[in-house]
PDB file of C-alpha atoms and ligand atoms in Angstrom:
ATOM      1  CA  UNK A 424     -16.069   2.105 -43.973  1.00  0.00           C
ATOM      2  CA  UNK A 425     -12.915   4.302 -43.865  1.00  0.00           C
ATOM      3  CA  UNK A 426      -9.586   2.937 -42.654  1.00  0.00           C
ATOM      4  CA  UNK A 427      -9.958   4.974 -39.446  1.00  0.00           C
ATOM      5  CA  UNK A 428     -13.486   3.679 -38.789  1.00  0.00           C
ATOM      6  CA  UNK A 429     -12.407   0.132 -39.478  1.00  0.00           C
ATOM      7  CA  UNK A 430      -9.516   0.461 -36.971  1.00  0.00           C
ATOM      8  CA  UNK A 431     -11.914   1.809 -34.362  1.00  0.00           C
ATOM      9  CA  UNK A 432     -14.302  -1.059 -35.044  1.00  0.00           C
ATOM     10  CA  UNK A 433     -11.441  -3.543 -34.768  1.00  0.00           C
ATOM     11  CA  UNK A 434     -10.335  -2.078 -31.448  1.00  0.00           C
ATOM     12  CA  UNK A 435     -13.872  -2.073 -30.006  1.00  0.00           C
ATOM     13  CA  UNK A 436     -14.551  -5.605 -31.210  1.00  0.00           C
ATOM     14  CA  UNK A 437     -11.326  -7.111 -29.861  1.00  0.00           C
ATOM     15  CA  UNK A 438     -11.749  -5.285 -26.542  1.00  0.00           C
ATOM     16  CA  UNK A 439     -15.307  -6.533 -26.234  1.00  0.00           C
ATOM     17  CA  UNK A 440     -14.281 -10.101 -27.046  1.00  0.00           C
ATOM     18  CA  UNK A 441     -11.339  -9.764 -24.621  1.00  0.00           C
ATOM     19  CA  UNK A 442     -13.744  -8.799 -21.840  1.00  0.00           C
ATOM     20  CA  UNK A 443     -15.871 -11.830 -22.676  1.00  0.00           C
ATOM     21  CA  UNK A 444     -12.761 -14.028 -22.362  1.00  0.00           C
ATOM     22  CA  UNK A 445     -12.578 -14.784 -26.115  1.00  0.00           C
ATOM     23  CA  UNK A 446      -9.173 -14.687 -27.774  1.00  0.00           C
ATOM     24  CA  UNK A 447      -9.300 -13.946 -31.488  1.00  0.00           C
ATOM     25  CA  UNK A 448      -6.662 -13.124 -34.068  1.00  0.00           C
ATOM     26  CA  UNK A 449      -6.756  -9.307 -34.666  1.00  0.00           C
ATOM     27  CA  UNK A 450      -5.184  -9.729 -38.138  1.00  0.00           C
ATOM     28  CA  UNK A 451      -8.023 -12.020 -39.207  1.00  0.00           C
ATOM     29  CA  UNK A 452     -10.615  -9.564 -37.889  1.00  0.00           C
ATOM     30  CA  UNK A 453      -8.900  -6.698 -39.709  1.00  0.00           C
ATOM     31  CA  UNK A 454      -8.973  -8.613 -43.002  1.00  0.00           C
ATOM     32  CA  UNK A 455     -12.639  -9.393 -42.413  1.00  0.00           C
ATOM     33  CA  UNK A 456     -13.499  -5.747 -41.738  1.00  0.00           C
ATOM     34  CA  UNK A 457     -11.602  -4.429 -44.750  1.00  0.00           C
ATOM     35  CA  UNK A 458     -13.355  -6.852 -47.127  1.00  0.00           C
ATOM     36  CA  UNK A 459     -16.685  -6.045 -45.530  1.00  0.00           C
ATOM     37  CA  UNK A 460     -16.061  -2.311 -46.115  1.00  0.00           C
ATOM     38  CA  UNK A 461     -15.372  -2.768 -49.871  1.00  0.00           C
ATOM     39  CA  UNK A 462     -18.530  -4.800 -50.353  1.00  0.00           C
ATOM     40  CA  UNK A 463     -16.776  -7.837 -51.839  1.00  0.00           C
ATOM     41  CA  UNK A 464     -17.829 -11.333 -50.988  1.00  0.00           C
ATOM     42  CA  UNK A 465     -17.544 -11.902 -47.298  1.00  0.00           C
ATOM     43  CA  UNK A 466     -14.551 -13.953 -46.277  1.00  0.00           C
ATOM     44  CA  UNK A 467     -14.979 -16.667 -43.735  1.00  0.00           C
ATOM     45  CA  UNK A 468     -15.523 -15.211 -40.296  1.00  0.00           C
ATOM     46  CA  UNK A 469     -12.367 -15.012 -38.171  1.00  0.00           C
ATOM     47  CA  UNK A 470     -11.840 -18.225 -36.352  1.00  0.00           C
ATOM     48  CA  UNK A 471     -12.291 -18.438 -32.626  1.00  0.00           C
ATOM     49  CA  UNK A 472     -10.212 -20.863 -30.575  1.00  0.00           C
ATOM     50  CA  UNK A 473     -11.222 -24.489 -30.925  1.00  0.00           C
ATOM     51  CA  UNK A 474     -12.340 -26.614 -28.037  1.00  0.00           C
ATOM     52  CA  UNK A 475     -13.683 -25.243 -24.789  1.00  0.00           C
ATOM     53  CA  UNK A 476     -14.579 -21.565 -24.674  1.00  0.00           C
ATOM     54  CA  UNK A 477     -12.152 -19.579 -22.519  1.00  0.00           C
ATOM     55  CA  UNK A 478     -13.471 -18.913 -19.013  1.00  0.00           C
ATOM     56  CA  UNK A 479     -14.868 -15.384 -18.797  1.00  0.00           C
ATOM     57  CA  UNK A 480     -12.566 -12.969 -17.019  1.00  0.00           C
ATOM     58  CA  UNK A 481     -13.824 -11.922 -13.587  1.00  0.00           C
ATOM     59  CA  UNK A 482     -15.317  -8.444 -13.460  1.00  0.00           C
ATOM     60  CA  UNK A 483     -13.714  -5.837 -11.208  1.00  0.00           C
ATOM     61  CA  UNK A 484     -16.181  -6.691  -8.427  1.00  0.00           C
ATOM     62  CA  UNK A 485     -15.477 -10.417  -8.768  1.00  0.00           C
ATOM     63  CA  UNK A 486     -11.694 -10.028  -8.726  1.00  0.00           C
ATOM     64  CA  UNK A 487      -9.901 -11.275  -5.626  1.00  0.00           C
ATOM     65  CA  UNK A 488      -7.835  -8.122  -5.079  1.00  0.00           C
ATOM     66  CA  UNK A 489      -6.035  -9.451  -2.015  1.00  0.00           C
ATOM     67  CA  UNK A 490      -4.789 -12.383  -4.127  1.00  0.00           C
ATOM     68  CA  UNK A 491      -3.816  -9.935  -6.895  1.00  0.00           C
ATOM     69  CA  UNK A 492      -1.921  -7.801  -4.373  1.00  0.00           C
ATOM     70  CA  UNK A 493      -0.110 -10.882  -3.029  1.00  0.00           C
ATOM     71  CA  UNK A 494       0.907 -11.871  -6.549  1.00  0.00           C
ATOM     72  CA  UNK A 495       2.103  -8.355  -7.417  1.00  0.00           C
ATOM     73  CA  UNK A 496       4.001  -7.943  -4.130  1.00  0.00           C
ATOM     74  CA  UNK A 497       5.674 -11.355  -4.334  1.00  0.00           C
ATOM     75  CA  UNK A 498       7.006 -10.526  -7.806  1.00  0.00           C
ATOM     76  CA  UNK A 499       8.919  -7.484  -6.496  1.00  0.00           C
ATOM     77  CA  UNK A 500      12.611  -7.811  -5.705  1.00  0.00           C
ATOM     78  CA  UNK A 501      13.420  -4.198  -4.840  1.00  0.00           C
ATOM     79  CA  UNK A 502      11.688  -1.327  -3.104  1.00  0.00           C
ATOM     80  CA  UNK A 503      11.648   0.477  -6.440  1.00  0.00           C
ATOM     81  CA  UNK A 504       9.731  -2.440  -8.020  1.00  0.00           C
ATOM     82  CA  UNK A 505       7.391  -2.481  -5.041  1.00  0.00           C
ATOM     83  CA  UNK A 506       6.669   1.263  -5.214  1.00  0.00           C
ATOM     84  CA  UNK A 507       5.853   0.899  -8.912  1.00  0.00           C
ATOM     85  CA  UNK A 508       3.628  -2.134  -8.239  1.00  0.00           C
ATOM     86  CA  UNK A 509       1.703  -0.250  -5.528  1.00  0.00           C
ATOM     87  CA  UNK A 510       1.260   2.790  -7.791  1.00  0.00           C
ATOM     88  CA  UNK A 511      -0.018   0.524 -10.592  1.00  0.00           C
ATOM     89  CA  UNK A 512      -2.360  -1.467  -8.339  1.00  0.00           C
ATOM     90  CA  UNK A 513      -6.040  -0.820  -9.003  1.00  0.00           C
ATOM     91  CA  UNK A 514      -7.613  -2.930  -6.282  1.00  0.00           C
ATOM     92  CA  UNK A 515      -8.299  -0.216  -3.696  1.00  0.00           C
ATOM     93  CA  UNK A 516     -11.368   1.947  -4.301  1.00  0.00           C
ATOM     94  CA  UNK A 517      -9.781   4.850  -2.392  1.00  0.00           C
ATOM     95  CA  UNK A 518      -7.293   5.398  -5.210  1.00  0.00           C
ATOM     96  CA  UNK A 519      -9.880   6.965  -7.527  1.00  0.00           C
ATOM     97  CA  UNK A 520     -10.406   9.926  -5.177  1.00  0.00           C
ATOM     98  CA  UNK A 521      -6.712  10.650  -4.540  1.00  0.00           C
ATOM     99  CA  UNK A 522      -4.105  12.924  -6.075  1.00  0.00           C
ATOM    100  CA  UNK A 523      -1.227  10.616  -5.158  1.00  0.00           C
ATOM    101  CA  UNK A 524      -0.299   7.109  -4.091  1.00  0.00           C
ATOM    102  CA  UNK A 525       1.739   7.652  -0.918  1.00  0.00           C
ATOM    103  CA  UNK A 526       4.284   4.870  -0.467  1.00  0.00           C
ATOM    104  CA  UNK A 527       7.290   5.778   1.660  1.00  0.00           C
ATOM    105  CA  UNK A 528       9.833   8.383   2.654  1.00  0.00           C
ATOM    106  CA  UNK A 529      13.267   8.029   4.209  1.00  0.00           C
ATOM    107  CA  UNK A 530      16.281   5.777   3.925  1.00  0.00           C
ATOM    108  CA  UNK A 531      16.018   2.559   1.912  1.00  0.00           C
ATOM    109  CA  UNK A 532      17.411  -0.296   4.022  1.00  0.00           C
ATOM    110  CA  UNK A 533      17.221   1.738   7.266  1.00  0.00           C
ATOM    111  CA  UNK A 534      17.272  -0.214  10.556  1.00  0.00           C
ATOM    112  CA  UNK A 535      14.038   1.431  11.751  1.00  0.00           C
ATOM    113  CA  UNK A 536      10.695   1.311   9.949  1.00  0.00           C
ATOM    114  CA  UNK A 537       7.813   3.501  11.131  1.00  0.00           C
ATOM    115  CA  UNK A 538       4.367   2.443   9.908  1.00  0.00           C
ATOM    116  CA  UNK A 539       1.442   4.842  10.231  1.00  0.00           C
ATOM    117  CA  UNK A 540      -2.221   4.693   9.349  1.00  0.00           C
ATOM    118  CA  UNK A 541      -2.487   6.332   5.948  1.00  0.00           C
ATOM    119  CA  UNK A 542      -2.158   9.626   4.107  1.00  0.00           C
ATOM    120  CA  UNK A 543      -4.092  12.733   5.097  1.00  0.00           C
ATOM    121  CA  UNK A 544      -4.731  15.798   2.945  1.00  0.00           C
ATOM    122  CA  UNK A 545      -1.126  17.100   3.058  1.00  0.00           C
ATOM    123  CA  UNK A 546       0.331  13.687   2.310  1.00  0.00           C
ATOM    124  CA  UNK A 547      -2.087  13.167  -0.597  1.00  0.00           C
ATOM    125  CA  UNK A 548      -1.120  16.553  -2.043  1.00  0.00           C
ATOM    126  CA  UNK A 549       2.648  16.086  -1.636  1.00  0.00           C
ATOM    127  CA  UNK A 550       2.876  12.317  -2.152  1.00  0.00           C
ATOM    128  CA  UNK A 551       4.923  11.529   0.980  1.00  0.00           C
ATOM    129  CA  UNK A 552       3.883  10.127   4.367  1.00  0.00           C
ATOM    130  CA  UNK A 553       3.743  12.214   7.531  1.00  0.00           C
ATOM    131  CA  UNK A 554       4.416  15.660   6.085  1.00  0.00           C
ATOM    132  CA  UNK A 555       1.581  17.573   7.810  1.00  0.00           C
ATOM    133  CA  UNK A 556       1.256  18.761  11.419  1.00  0.00           C
ATOM    134  CA  UNK A 557       1.178  15.225  12.819  1.00  0.00           C
ATOM    135  CA  UNK A 558       4.207  14.374  10.700  1.00  0.00           C
ATOM    136  CA  UNK A 559       6.167  17.292  12.134  1.00  0.00           C
ATOM    137  CA  UNK A 560       5.391  16.069  15.645  1.00  0.00           C
ATOM    138  CA  UNK A 561       6.339  12.521  14.641  1.00  0.00           C
ATOM    139  CA  UNK A 562       9.709  13.820  13.402  1.00  0.00           C
ATOM    140  CA  UNK A 563      10.280  15.552  16.758  1.00  0.00           C
ATOM    141  CA  UNK A 564       9.268  12.437  18.714  1.00  0.00           C
ATOM    142  CA  UNK A 565      11.619  10.237  16.690  1.00  0.00           C
ATOM    143  CA  UNK A 566      14.378  12.858  16.782  1.00  0.00           C
ATOM    144  CA  UNK A 567      14.304  12.801  20.571  1.00  0.00           C
ATOM    145  CA  UNK A 568      15.692   9.224  20.484  1.00  0.00           C
ATOM    146  CA  UNK A 569      18.022   9.655  17.528  1.00  0.00           C
ATOM    147  CA  UNK A 570      15.697   8.440  14.765  1.00  0.00           C
ATOM    148  CA  UNK A 571      15.186  10.430  11.589  1.00  0.00           C
ATOM    149  CA  UNK A 572      13.990   9.854   8.061  1.00  0.00           C
ATOM    150  CA  UNK A 573      17.183  11.530   6.828  1.00  0.00           C
ATOM    151  CA  UNK A 574      19.571   9.057   8.469  1.00  0.00           C
ATOM    152  CA  UNK A 575      18.172   5.806   9.851  1.00  0.00           C
ATOM    153  CA  UNK A 576      14.427   5.413   9.293  1.00  0.00           C
ATOM    154  CA  UNK A 577      11.995   4.573   6.542  1.00  0.00           C
ATOM    155  CA  UNK A 578       8.432   5.833   7.033  1.00  0.00           C
ATOM    156  CA  UNK A 579       5.373   4.267   5.450  1.00  0.00           C
ATOM    157  CA  UNK A 580       1.700   3.468   6.174  1.00  0.00           C
ATOM    158  CA  UNK A 581      -0.656   0.479   6.264  1.00  0.00           C
ATOM    159  CA  UNK A 582      -2.753   2.158   3.562  1.00  0.00           C
ATOM    160  CA  UNK A 583      -1.444   4.058   0.526  1.00  0.00           C
ATOM    161  CA  UNK A 584      -4.447   6.217  -0.378  1.00  0.00           C
ATOM    162  CA  UNK A 585      -6.202   8.957   1.583  1.00  0.00           C
ATOM    163  CA  UNK A 586      -9.625   7.910   2.890  1.00  0.00           C
ATOM    164  CA  UNK A 587     -12.260  10.612   2.261  1.00  0.00           C
ATOM    165  CA  UNK A 588     -12.747  13.015   5.156  1.00  0.00           C
ATOM    166  CA  UNK A 589      -9.740  11.435   6.887  1.00  0.00           C
ATOM    167  CA  UNK A 590     -11.848   8.546   8.179  1.00  0.00           C
ATOM    168  CA  UNK A 591     -10.014   5.417   9.310  1.00  0.00           C
ATOM    169  CA  UNK A 592      -9.214   2.968   6.520  1.00  0.00           C
ATOM    170  CA  UNK A 593     -11.721   0.099   6.391  1.00  0.00           C
ATOM    171  CA  UNK A 594     -10.836  -3.563   6.817  1.00  0.00           C
ATOM    172  CA  UNK A 595     -11.058  -4.290   3.075  1.00  0.00           C
ATOM    173  CA  UNK A 596      -8.834  -1.311   2.241  1.00  0.00           C
ATOM    174  CA  UNK A 597      -6.237  -2.467   4.755  1.00  0.00           C
ATOM    175  CA  UNK A 598      -6.447  -6.050   3.485  1.00  0.00           C
ATOM    176  CA  UNK A 599      -5.555  -5.158  -0.117  1.00  0.00           C
ATOM    177  CA  UNK A 600      -2.583  -3.048   1.019  1.00  0.00           C
ATOM    178  CA  UNK A 601      -1.283  -5.623   3.504  1.00  0.00           C
ATOM    179  CA  UNK A 602       0.688  -7.840   1.059  1.00  0.00           C
ATOM    180  CA  UNK A 603       2.622  -4.727  -0.018  1.00  0.00           C
ATOM    181  CA  UNK A 604       3.296  -3.713   3.595  1.00  0.00           C
ATOM    182  CA  UNK A 605       4.606  -7.198   4.395  1.00  0.00           C
ATOM    183  CA  UNK A 606       6.753  -7.243   1.254  1.00  0.00           C
ATOM    184  CA  UNK A 607       8.190  -3.837   2.098  1.00  0.00           C
ATOM    185  CA  UNK A 608       9.302  -5.159   5.479  1.00  0.00           C
ATOM    186  CA  UNK A 609      10.779  -8.283   3.847  1.00  0.00           C
ATOM    187  CA  UNK A 610      12.654  -6.308   1.184  1.00  0.00           C
ATOM    188  CA  UNK A 611      14.041  -3.602   3.452  1.00  0.00           C
ATOM    189  CA  UNK A 612      14.644  -5.817   6.521  1.00  0.00           C
ATOM    190  CA  UNK A 613      14.448  -3.266   9.345  1.00  0.00           C
ATOM    191  CA  UNK A 614      15.717  -4.338  12.755  1.00  0.00           C
ATOM    192  CA  UNK A 615      12.814  -2.723  14.591  1.00  0.00           C
ATOM    193  CA  UNK A 616       9.331  -1.601  13.547  1.00  0.00           C
ATOM    194  CA  UNK A 617       7.331   1.200  15.167  1.00  0.00           C
ATOM    195  CA  UNK A 618       3.556   1.192  14.592  1.00  0.00           C
ATOM    196  CA  UNK A 619       2.366   4.799  14.895  1.00  0.00           C
ATOM    197  CA  UNK A 620      -1.199   4.619  16.195  1.00  0.00           C
ATOM    198  CA  UNK A 621      -3.912   2.115  16.956  1.00  0.00           C
ATOM    199  CA  UNK A 622      -4.924   1.439  13.342  1.00  0.00           C
ATOM    200  CA  UNK A 623      -1.509   0.177  12.181  1.00  0.00           C
ATOM    201  CA  UNK A 624      -0.799  -1.566  15.499  1.00  0.00           C
ATOM    202  CA  UNK A 625      -4.055  -3.525  15.399  1.00  0.00           C
ATOM    203  CA  UNK A 626      -3.800  -4.254  11.679  1.00  0.00           C
ATOM    204  CA  UNK A 627      -0.182  -5.430  11.766  1.00  0.00           C
ATOM    205  CA  UNK A 628      -0.631  -7.527  14.894  1.00  0.00           C
ATOM    206  CA  UNK A 629      -4.073  -8.752  13.803  1.00  0.00           C
ATOM    207  CA  UNK A 630      -5.532  -8.016  17.202  1.00  0.00           C
ATOM    208  CA  UNK A 631      -8.586  -6.263  18.565  1.00  0.00           C
ATOM    209  CA  UNK A 632      -6.639  -4.958  21.572  1.00  0.00           C
ATOM    210  CA  UNK A 633      -6.597  -1.171  21.745  1.00  0.00           C
ATOM    211  CA  UNK A 634      -3.560   1.084  21.473  1.00  0.00           C
ATOM    212  CA  UNK A 635      -3.723   2.080  25.146  1.00  0.00           C
ATOM    213  CA  UNK A 636      -2.974  -1.519  26.073  1.00  0.00           C
ATOM    214  CA  UNK A 637      -0.555  -2.227  23.214  1.00  0.00           C
ATOM    215  CA  UNK A 638       1.585   0.901  23.471  1.00  0.00           C
ATOM    216  CA  UNK A 639       5.095   0.721  24.819  1.00  0.00           C
ATOM    217  CA  UNK A 640       5.271  -3.061  24.727  1.00  0.00           C
ATOM    218  CA  UNK A 641       7.300  -5.185  22.334  1.00  0.00           C
ATOM    219  CA  UNK A 642       5.388  -7.599  20.085  1.00  0.00           C
ATOM    220  CA  UNK A 643       6.782  -9.959  17.470  1.00  0.00           C
ATOM    221  CA  UNK A 644       5.794  -8.981  13.935  1.00  0.00           C
ATOM    222  CA  UNK A 645       6.192 -11.890  11.544  1.00  0.00           C
ATOM    223  CA  UNK A 646       6.122 -11.490   7.760  1.00  0.00           C
ATOM    224  CA  UNK A 647       4.995 -14.257   5.344  1.00  0.00           C
ATOM    225  CA  UNK A 648       8.649 -15.270   4.755  1.00  0.00           C
ATOM    226  CA  UNK A 649       8.692 -16.370   8.424  1.00  0.00           C
ATOM    227  CA  UNK A 650      10.978 -13.588   9.692  1.00  0.00           C
ATOM    228  CA  UNK A 651      10.045 -12.036  13.002  1.00  0.00           C
ATOM    229  CA  UNK A 652      11.015  -8.542  14.112  1.00  0.00           C
ATOM    230  CA  UNK A 653      10.284  -6.524  17.272  1.00  0.00           C
ATOM    231  CA  UNK A 654       7.364  -4.146  16.802  1.00  0.00           C
ATOM    232  CA  UNK A 655       6.528  -1.313  19.204  1.00  0.00           C
ATOM    233  CA  UNK A 656       3.109   0.364  19.048  1.00  0.00           C
ATOM    234  CA  UNK A 657       3.157   4.056  20.039  1.00  0.00           C
ATOM    235  CA  UNK A 658       0.453   6.711  20.344  1.00  0.00           C
ATOM    236  CA  UNK A 659      -0.323   8.421  17.043  1.00  0.00           C
ATOM    237  CA  UNK A 660       1.059  11.985  16.830  1.00  0.00           C
ATOM    238  CA  UNK A 661      -2.344  13.294  15.649  1.00  0.00           C
ATOM    239  CA  UNK A 662      -3.835  11.905  18.877  1.00  0.00           C
ATOM    240  CA  UNK A 663      -1.071  13.633  20.854  1.00  0.00           C
ATOM    241  CA  UNK A 664      -1.883  16.938  19.139  1.00  0.00           C
ATOM    242  CA  UNK A 665      -5.463  16.570  20.367  1.00  0.00           C
ATOM    243  CA  UNK A 666      -4.470  15.222  23.794  1.00  0.00           C
ATOM    244  CA  UNK A 667      -1.121  16.789  24.733  1.00  0.00           C
ATOM    245  CA  UNK A 668      -1.559  15.498  28.297  1.00  0.00           C
ATOM    246  CA  UNK A 669      -0.739  12.013  26.878  1.00  0.00           C
ATOM    247  CA  UNK A 670       2.731  13.097  25.716  1.00  0.00           C
ATOM    248  CA  UNK A 671       4.410  11.828  28.871  1.00  0.00           C
ATOM    249  CA  UNK A 672       3.185   8.306  28.002  1.00  0.00           C
ATOM    250  CA  UNK A 673       4.561   8.675  24.495  1.00  0.00           C
ATOM    251  CA  UNK A 674       7.884   9.802  25.939  1.00  0.00           C
ATOM    252  CA  UNK A 675       8.085   6.725  28.194  1.00  0.00           C
ATOM    253  CA  UNK A 676       7.335   4.478  25.204  1.00  0.00           C
ATOM    254  CA  UNK A 677      10.053   6.142  23.142  1.00  0.00           C
ATOM    255  CA  UNK A 678      12.583   5.498  25.884  1.00  0.00           C
ATOM    256  CA  UNK A 679      11.704   1.787  25.835  1.00  0.00           C
ATOM    257  CA  UNK A 680      12.325   1.835  22.068  1.00  0.00           C
ATOM    258  CA  UNK A 681      15.646   3.635  22.471  1.00  0.00           C
ATOM    259  CA  UNK A 682      16.772   1.024  24.957  1.00  0.00           C
ATOM    260  CA  UNK A 683      15.820  -1.812  22.607  1.00  0.00           C
ATOM    261  CA  UNK A 684      17.612  -0.114  19.715  1.00  0.00           C
ATOM    262  CA  UNK A 685      20.814  -0.121  21.744  1.00  0.00           C
ATOM    263  CA  UNK A 686      20.305  -3.848  22.492  1.00  0.00           C
ATOM    264  CA  UNK A 687      19.935  -4.483  18.776  1.00  0.00           C
ATOM    265  CA  UNK A 688      23.083  -2.484  17.981  1.00  0.00           C
ATOM    266  CA  UNK A 689      21.189   0.126  15.956  1.00  0.00           C
ATOM    267  CA  UNK A 690      23.456   3.147  15.586  1.00  0.00           C
ATOM    268  CA  UNK A 691      21.890   6.417  16.655  1.00  0.00           C
TER     269      UNK A 691
HETATM  270  N1  LIG B 929      -1.027  10.069   9.582  1.00  0.00           N
HETATM  271  C1  LIG B 929      -0.586   8.833   9.237  1.00  0.00           C
HETATM  272  O1  LIG B 929      -0.872   7.865   9.921  1.00  0.00           O
HETATM  273  N2  LIG B 929       0.170   8.743   8.163  1.00  0.00           N
HETATM  274  C2  LIG B 929       0.529   9.744   7.410  1.00  0.00           C
HETATM  275  O2  LIG B 929       1.230   9.556   6.432  1.00  0.00           O
HETATM  276  C3  LIG B 929       0.061  11.019   7.782  1.00  0.00           C
HETATM  277  C4  LIG B 929      -0.721  11.166   8.872  1.00  0.00           C
END
């Protein structure tokens, strides 16, 4: 066995044992392989841990990815940490089909947070939320009441990976992203949250009530640290592109938000 082959064998063997939940000393295995390759008398086999065998690691399918997401999110102390943790997270099956993990755009620590549904094709390509046609309309809607991602808003989504064919994210996909969404709100502490569309409104408020009944009304949004903030559901800009006759409703809802921002002392 050449040195290269023996290193490959060592790597494969330790990886295999690792997957089976067995911890073994790689140096001992290496010594064993090198003696085996020279044909000398076999040394004692590398020792495995004494006592109870280590519990096998759960497979990908057995892993509790919501618990993993909670652990990863809780460990983050800055938005930078959180963005890195989301990008490194492998618990959402959507990720495999995407070009980018889309986390946020805008001002870190802004008083307004806008939370949409999830990336579409343009967002997946560019890596930022709300950059396509719907995003341009969202910018105009927000701009009409003095909100912008350049000055006083941070924009994100309840799901960080584009669902195929732009379908709605499924419950399981939303559930694994949720700890990161909550942590982002905790870390950036906005004064007011806007949920853009029925999917984020229903997911964040954990309700089955539709957007037509939720829109334009203030709801408390409470994060796991116990902090509550006003949340306003609004019609999704993609819906308004399809149904421009609904824009007057959206305009009324934005005025309610503007009024509440003034109450909260948010500078425009
Ligand atoms: N629609 C959303 O809800 N979010 C985006 O980022 C883009 C389109």
